[in-house]
Coordinates of C-alpha atoms and ligand atoms in Angstrom, one line a residue:
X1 CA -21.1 -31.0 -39.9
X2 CA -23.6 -33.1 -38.5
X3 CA -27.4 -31.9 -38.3
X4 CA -27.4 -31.8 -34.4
X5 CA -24.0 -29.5 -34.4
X6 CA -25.0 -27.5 -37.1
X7 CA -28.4 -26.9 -34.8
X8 CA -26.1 -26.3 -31.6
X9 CA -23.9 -24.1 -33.3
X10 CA -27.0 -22.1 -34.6
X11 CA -28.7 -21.9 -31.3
X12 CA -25.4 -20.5 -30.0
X13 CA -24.7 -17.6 -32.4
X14 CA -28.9 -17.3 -32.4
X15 CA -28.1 -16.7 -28.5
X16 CA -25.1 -14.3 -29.0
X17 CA -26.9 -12.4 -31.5
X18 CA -29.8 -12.4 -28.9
X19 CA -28.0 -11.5 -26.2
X20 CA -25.7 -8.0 -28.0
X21 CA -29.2 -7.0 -29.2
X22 CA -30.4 -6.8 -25.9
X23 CA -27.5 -5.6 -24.1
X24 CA -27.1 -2.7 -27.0
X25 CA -31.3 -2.0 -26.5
X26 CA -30.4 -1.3 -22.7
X27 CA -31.0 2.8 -21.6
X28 CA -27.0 2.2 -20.5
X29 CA -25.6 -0.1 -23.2
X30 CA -23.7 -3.1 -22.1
X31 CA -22.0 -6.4 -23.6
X32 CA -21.6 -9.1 -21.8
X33 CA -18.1 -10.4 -21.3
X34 CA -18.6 -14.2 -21.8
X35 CA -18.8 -13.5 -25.3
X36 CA -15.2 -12.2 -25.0
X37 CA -12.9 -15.0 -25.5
X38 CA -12.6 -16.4 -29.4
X39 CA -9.0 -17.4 -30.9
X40 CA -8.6 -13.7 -31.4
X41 CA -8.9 -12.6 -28.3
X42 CA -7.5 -15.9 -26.2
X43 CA -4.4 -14.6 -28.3
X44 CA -4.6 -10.7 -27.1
X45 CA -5.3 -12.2 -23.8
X46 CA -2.1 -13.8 -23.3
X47 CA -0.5 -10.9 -24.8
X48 CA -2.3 -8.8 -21.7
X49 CA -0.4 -11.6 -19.3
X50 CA 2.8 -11.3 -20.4
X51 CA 2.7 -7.4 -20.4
X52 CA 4.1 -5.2 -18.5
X53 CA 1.8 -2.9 -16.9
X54 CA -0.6 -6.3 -16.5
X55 CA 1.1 -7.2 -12.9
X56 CA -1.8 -10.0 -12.5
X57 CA -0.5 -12.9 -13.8
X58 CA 3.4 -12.4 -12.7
X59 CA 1.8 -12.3 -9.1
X60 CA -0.1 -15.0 -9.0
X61 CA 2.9 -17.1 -10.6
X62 CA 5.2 -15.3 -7.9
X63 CA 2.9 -17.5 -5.5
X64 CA 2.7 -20.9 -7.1
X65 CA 6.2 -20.5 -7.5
X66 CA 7.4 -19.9 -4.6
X67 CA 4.8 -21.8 -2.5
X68 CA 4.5 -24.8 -4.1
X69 CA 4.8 -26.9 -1.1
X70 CA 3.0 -25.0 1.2
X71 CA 0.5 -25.4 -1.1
X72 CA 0.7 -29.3 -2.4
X73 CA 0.9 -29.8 1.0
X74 CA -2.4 -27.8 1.7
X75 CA -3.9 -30.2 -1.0
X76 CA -2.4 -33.7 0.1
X77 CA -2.5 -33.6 3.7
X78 CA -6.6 -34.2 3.9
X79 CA -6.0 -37.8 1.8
X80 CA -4.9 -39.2 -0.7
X81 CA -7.0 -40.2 -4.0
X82 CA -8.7 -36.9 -5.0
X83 CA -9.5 -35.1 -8.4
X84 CA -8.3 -31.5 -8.9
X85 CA -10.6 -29.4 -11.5
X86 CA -9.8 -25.7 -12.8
X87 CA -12.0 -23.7 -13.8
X88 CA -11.0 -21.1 -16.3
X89 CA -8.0 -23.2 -17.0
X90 CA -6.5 -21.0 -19.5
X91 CA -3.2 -22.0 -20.6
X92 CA -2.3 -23.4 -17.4
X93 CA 0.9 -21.6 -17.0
X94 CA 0.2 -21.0 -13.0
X95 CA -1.0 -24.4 -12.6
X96 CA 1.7 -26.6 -14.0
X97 CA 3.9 -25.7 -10.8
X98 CA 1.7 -27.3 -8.5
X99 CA 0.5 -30.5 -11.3
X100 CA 4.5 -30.8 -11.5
X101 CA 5.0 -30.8 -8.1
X102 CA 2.0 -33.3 -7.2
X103 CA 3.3 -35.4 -9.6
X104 CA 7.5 -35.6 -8.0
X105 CA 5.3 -36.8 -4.9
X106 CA 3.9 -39.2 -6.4
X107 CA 0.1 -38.0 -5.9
X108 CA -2.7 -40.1 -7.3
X109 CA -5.0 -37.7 -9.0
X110 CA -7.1 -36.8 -12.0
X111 CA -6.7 -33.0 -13.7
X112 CA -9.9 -31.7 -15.4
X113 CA -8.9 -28.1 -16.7
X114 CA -12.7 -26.9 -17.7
X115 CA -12.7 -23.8 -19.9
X116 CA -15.2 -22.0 -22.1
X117 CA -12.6 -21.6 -25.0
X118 CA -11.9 -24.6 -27.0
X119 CA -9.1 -23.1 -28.1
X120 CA -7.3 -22.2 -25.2
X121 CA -7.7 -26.2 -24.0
X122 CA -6.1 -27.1 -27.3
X123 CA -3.5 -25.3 -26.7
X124 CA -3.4 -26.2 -23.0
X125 CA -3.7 -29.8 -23.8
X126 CA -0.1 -29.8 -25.8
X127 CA 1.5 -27.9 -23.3
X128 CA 0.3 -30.7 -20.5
X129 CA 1.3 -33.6 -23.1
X130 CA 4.9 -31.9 -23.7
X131 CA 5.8 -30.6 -20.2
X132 CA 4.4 -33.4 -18.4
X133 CA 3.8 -36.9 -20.1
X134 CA 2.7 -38.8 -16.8
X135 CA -0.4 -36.5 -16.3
X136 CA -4.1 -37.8 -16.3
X137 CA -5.6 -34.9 -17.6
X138 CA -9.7 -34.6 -19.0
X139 CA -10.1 -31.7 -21.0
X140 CA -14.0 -30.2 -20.6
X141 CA -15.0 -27.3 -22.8
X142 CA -18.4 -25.6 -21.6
X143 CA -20.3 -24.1 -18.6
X144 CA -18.0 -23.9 -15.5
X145 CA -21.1 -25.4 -13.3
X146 CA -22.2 -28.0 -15.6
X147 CA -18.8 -29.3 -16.4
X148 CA -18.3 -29.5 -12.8
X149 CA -21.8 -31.4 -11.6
X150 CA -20.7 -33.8 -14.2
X151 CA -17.5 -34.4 -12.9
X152 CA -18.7 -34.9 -8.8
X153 CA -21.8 -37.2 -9.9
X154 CA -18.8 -39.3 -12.0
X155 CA -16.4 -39.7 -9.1
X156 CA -16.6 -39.9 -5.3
X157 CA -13.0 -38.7 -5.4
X158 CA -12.8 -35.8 -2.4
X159 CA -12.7 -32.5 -5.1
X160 CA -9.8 -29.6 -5.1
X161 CA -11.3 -26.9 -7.2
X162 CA -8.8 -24.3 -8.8
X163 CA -10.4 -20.8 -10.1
X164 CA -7.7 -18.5 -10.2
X165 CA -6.4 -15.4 -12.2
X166 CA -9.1 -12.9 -10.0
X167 CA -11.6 -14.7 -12.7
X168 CA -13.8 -14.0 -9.6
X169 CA -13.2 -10.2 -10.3
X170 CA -15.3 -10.4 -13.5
X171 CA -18.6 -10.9 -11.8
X172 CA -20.2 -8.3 -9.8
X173 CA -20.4 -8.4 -5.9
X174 CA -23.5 -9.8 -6.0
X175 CA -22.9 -12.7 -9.0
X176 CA -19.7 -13.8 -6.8
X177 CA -21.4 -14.5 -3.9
X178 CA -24.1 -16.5 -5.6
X179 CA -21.2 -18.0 -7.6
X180 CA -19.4 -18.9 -4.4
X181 CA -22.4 -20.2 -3.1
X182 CA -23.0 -22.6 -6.0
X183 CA -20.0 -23.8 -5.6
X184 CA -20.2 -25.3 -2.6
X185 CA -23.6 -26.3 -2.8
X186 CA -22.4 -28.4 -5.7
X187 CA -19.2 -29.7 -3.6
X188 CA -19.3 -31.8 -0.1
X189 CA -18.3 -31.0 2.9
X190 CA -14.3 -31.0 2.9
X191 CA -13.9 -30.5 -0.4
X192 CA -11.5 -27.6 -1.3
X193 CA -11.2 -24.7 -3.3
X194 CA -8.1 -22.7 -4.1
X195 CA -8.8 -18.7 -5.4
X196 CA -7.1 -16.2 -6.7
X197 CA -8.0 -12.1 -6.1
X198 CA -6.5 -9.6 -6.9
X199 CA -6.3 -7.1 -3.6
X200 CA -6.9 -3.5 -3.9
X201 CA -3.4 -1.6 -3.7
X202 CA -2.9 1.9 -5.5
X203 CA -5.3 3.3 -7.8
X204 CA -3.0 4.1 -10.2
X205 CA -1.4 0.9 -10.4
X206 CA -4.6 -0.9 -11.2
X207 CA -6.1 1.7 -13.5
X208 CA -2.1 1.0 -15.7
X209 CA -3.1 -2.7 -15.6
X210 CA -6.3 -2.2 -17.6
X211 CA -4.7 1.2 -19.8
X212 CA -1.5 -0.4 -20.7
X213 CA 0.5 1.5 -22.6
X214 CA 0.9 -0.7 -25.5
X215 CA -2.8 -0.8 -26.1
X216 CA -3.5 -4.5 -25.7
X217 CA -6.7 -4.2 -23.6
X218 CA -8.0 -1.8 -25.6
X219 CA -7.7 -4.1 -29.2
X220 CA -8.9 -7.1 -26.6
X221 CA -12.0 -4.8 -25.9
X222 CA -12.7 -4.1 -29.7
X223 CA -12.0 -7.3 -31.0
X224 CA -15.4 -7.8 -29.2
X225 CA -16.9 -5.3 -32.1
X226 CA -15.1 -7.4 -34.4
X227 CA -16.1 -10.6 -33.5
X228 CA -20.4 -9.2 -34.0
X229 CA -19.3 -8.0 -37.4
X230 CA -17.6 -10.8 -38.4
X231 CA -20.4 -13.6 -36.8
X232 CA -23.3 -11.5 -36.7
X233 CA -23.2 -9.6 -39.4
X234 CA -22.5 -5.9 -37.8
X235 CA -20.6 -2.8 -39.1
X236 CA -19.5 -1.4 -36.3
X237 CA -16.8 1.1 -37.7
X238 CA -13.8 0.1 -34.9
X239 CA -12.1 3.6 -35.8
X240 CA -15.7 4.8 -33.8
X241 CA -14.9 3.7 -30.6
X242 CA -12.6 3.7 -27.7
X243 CA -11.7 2.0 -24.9
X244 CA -11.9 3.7 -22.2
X245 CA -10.9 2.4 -18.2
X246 CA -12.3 3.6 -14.6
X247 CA -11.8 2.5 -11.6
X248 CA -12.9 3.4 -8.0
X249 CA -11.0 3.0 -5.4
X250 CA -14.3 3.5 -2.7
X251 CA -16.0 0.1 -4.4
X252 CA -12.8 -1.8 -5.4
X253 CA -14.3 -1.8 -9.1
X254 CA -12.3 -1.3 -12.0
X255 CA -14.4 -1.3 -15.2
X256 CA -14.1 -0.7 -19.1
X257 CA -16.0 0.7 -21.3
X258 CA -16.1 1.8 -25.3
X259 CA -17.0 4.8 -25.8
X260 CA -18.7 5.9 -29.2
X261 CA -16.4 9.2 -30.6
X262 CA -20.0 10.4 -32.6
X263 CA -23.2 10.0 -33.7
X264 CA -23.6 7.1 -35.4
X265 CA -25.8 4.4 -36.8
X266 CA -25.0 0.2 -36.6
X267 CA -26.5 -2.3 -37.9
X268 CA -26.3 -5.9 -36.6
X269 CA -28.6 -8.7 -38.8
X270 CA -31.9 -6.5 -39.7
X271 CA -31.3 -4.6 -36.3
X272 CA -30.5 -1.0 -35.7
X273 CA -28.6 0.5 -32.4
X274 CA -28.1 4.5 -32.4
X275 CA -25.0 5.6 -30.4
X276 CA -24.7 9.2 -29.6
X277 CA -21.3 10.5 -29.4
X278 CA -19.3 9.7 -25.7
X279 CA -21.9 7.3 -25.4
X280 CA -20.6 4.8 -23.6
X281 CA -20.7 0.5 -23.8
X282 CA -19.9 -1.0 -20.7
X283 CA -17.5 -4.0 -21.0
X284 CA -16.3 -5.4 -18.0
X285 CA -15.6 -5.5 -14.4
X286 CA -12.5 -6.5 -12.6
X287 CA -13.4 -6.7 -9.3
X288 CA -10.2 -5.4 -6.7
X289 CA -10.4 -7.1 -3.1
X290 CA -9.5 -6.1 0.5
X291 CA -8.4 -9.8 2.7
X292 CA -11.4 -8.9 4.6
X293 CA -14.0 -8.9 1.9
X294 CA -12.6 -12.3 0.6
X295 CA -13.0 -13.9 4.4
X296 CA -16.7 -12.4 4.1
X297 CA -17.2 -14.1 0.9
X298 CA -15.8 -17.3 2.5
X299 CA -18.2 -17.4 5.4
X300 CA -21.0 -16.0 3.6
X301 CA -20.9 -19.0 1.5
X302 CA -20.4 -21.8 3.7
X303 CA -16.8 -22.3 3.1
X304 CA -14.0 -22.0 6.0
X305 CA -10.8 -20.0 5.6
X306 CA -7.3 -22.7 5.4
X307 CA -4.6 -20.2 4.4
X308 CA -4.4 -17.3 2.3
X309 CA -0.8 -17.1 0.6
X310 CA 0.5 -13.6 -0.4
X311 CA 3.1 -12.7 -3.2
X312 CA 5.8 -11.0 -2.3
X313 CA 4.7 -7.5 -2.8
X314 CA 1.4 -8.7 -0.9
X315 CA -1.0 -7.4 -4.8
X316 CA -2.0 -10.6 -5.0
X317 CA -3.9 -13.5 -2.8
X318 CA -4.6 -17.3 -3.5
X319 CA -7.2 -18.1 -1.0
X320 CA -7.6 -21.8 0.3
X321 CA -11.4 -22.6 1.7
X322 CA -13.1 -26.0 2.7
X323 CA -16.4 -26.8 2.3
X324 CA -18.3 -26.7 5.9
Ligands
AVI401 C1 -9.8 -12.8 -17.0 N1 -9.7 -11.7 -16.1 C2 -9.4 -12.0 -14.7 C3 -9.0 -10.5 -16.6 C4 -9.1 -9.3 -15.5 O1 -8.0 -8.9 -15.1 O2 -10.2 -8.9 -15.2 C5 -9.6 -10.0 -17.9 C6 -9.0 -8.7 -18.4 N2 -9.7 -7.8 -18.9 C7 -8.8 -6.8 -19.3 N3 -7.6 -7.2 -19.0 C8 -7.7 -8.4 -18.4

């Protein structure tokens, strides 16, 4: 390893270890969920997809399946030349629809999936070599807003920016307005964006999303304790905690949480963080919306509503705004 990774590699787990210690030092204790995603948990995650109380991912594909046309055509009918970007790209599985179909018309564009996961792209990247040969595709691992000032000041391509998957749901009211904001401060006027959210519906189907029966989200919140034992030297006892899942219809916010099951001491590095039994962590949130608190978020930051396309059972919404 080469002394400038082996640097950036310690600043990073220097910064992870930085920022549990804080988060665990908080009166209400809290981890942040950009540490989530490791090998592990890409791996749970895409268990969480494909299961069957996770309704998320079938109805977003429901849409990019069925609408495909509606929404190349969406896409293609402001120009030609452009360059599409994704952020969160995941494993792509959504996406490849509409790459598939912009490539049968003949489209001239440039596919830059941008994900924090390195992992995740890898295993992206073969699926886009295997399933379609003839793609132009960048792989970016890093910082969602970095990756993507890099890619505008590169090309004067008009932009389509993909962020799907209600990623927008894991940011607090507040952070998505600021993040919608950024975004189209960083994009020019025209430019597009394409999001997915996931639409408030009945409590009890949401709250069966997040407590699945077969336990996934649960091991995909505690591999989180794994991953500080295993990189910064914790011993959080696993068998200690549990994940437990709210979520309120009144707000739209669906969050998790481990709680501890007793008293108990852990140490992380030299550090120690005391946990009093049904104390709880807080995880995550995954944000539900109503179709009128996504054209709020639209307008609030500077971006016009195109089209929003439902799936069939009308759970899901990909949202398609233009930069003012
Ligand atoms: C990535 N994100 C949109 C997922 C969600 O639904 O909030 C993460 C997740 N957490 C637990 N299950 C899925």
């Amino acid at each position: 390893m080469s002394l400038l990774l082996e640097q950036l590699v310690l600043t990073q787990s220097q910064l992870f270890l930085k920022d549990v210690i804080e988060g665990l030092r908080l009166d209400q204790k809290e981890l942040s969920s950009k540490y989530f995603y490791d090998a592990e948990r890409d791996l749970l995650f895409q268990q969480i997809m494909a299961s069957e109380d996770y309704y998320l991912t079938r109805c977003e594909e429901d849409i990019f399946r069925n609408k495909t046309s509606e929404l190349t055509l969406a896409i293609t009918n402001r120009g030609t030349l452009f360059d599409l970007i994704e952020l969160g790209a995941g494993d792509g599985s959504k996406t490849l629809f509409l790459l598939k179909e912009l490539i049968d018309q003949g489209e001239d564009f440039d596919f830059f999936p941008i994900d924090i996961s390195k992992n995740i792209l890898e295993i992206l990247g073969q699926n886009l070599q295997e399933s379609l040969p003839e793609l132009s595709f960048h792989l970016t691992e890093g910082d969602y807003f970095e990756a993507l000032r890099e890619i505008v000041t590169a090309s004067h391509k008009r932009k389509v920016v993909l962020f799907l998957g209600s990623n927008i749901g894991n940011m607090s009211p507040g952070e998505s307005l600021e993040f919608c904001r950024h975004l189209s401060d960083l994009l020019s006027p025209g430019d597009l964006v394409i999001m997915g959210f996931d639409l408030r519906k009945n409590p009890a189907t949401i709250l069966r999303a997040y407590s699945d029966r077969e336990g996934i989200t649960s091991k995909f919140n505690l591999n989180l304790l794994r991953r500080i034992n295993r990189e910064l030297g914790g011993d959080f006892n696993l068998s200690q905690f549990e994940h437990y899942q709210s979520y309120d219809p009144i707000s739209g916010a669906c969050k998790s949480y481990l709680v501890s099951l007793s008293d108990q001491k852990v140490t992380i590095g030299d550090q120690i963080i005391l946990f009093k039994e049904n104390e709880p962590i807080y995880m995550e949130v995954s944000q539900k919306f109503s179709p009128e608190e996504i054209d709020a978020l639209a307008v609030n930051s500077s971006f016009s509503v195109i089209a929003n396309w439902y799936d069939s059972k009308k759970w899901f919404v990909d949202a398609i705004w233009e930069v003012q």
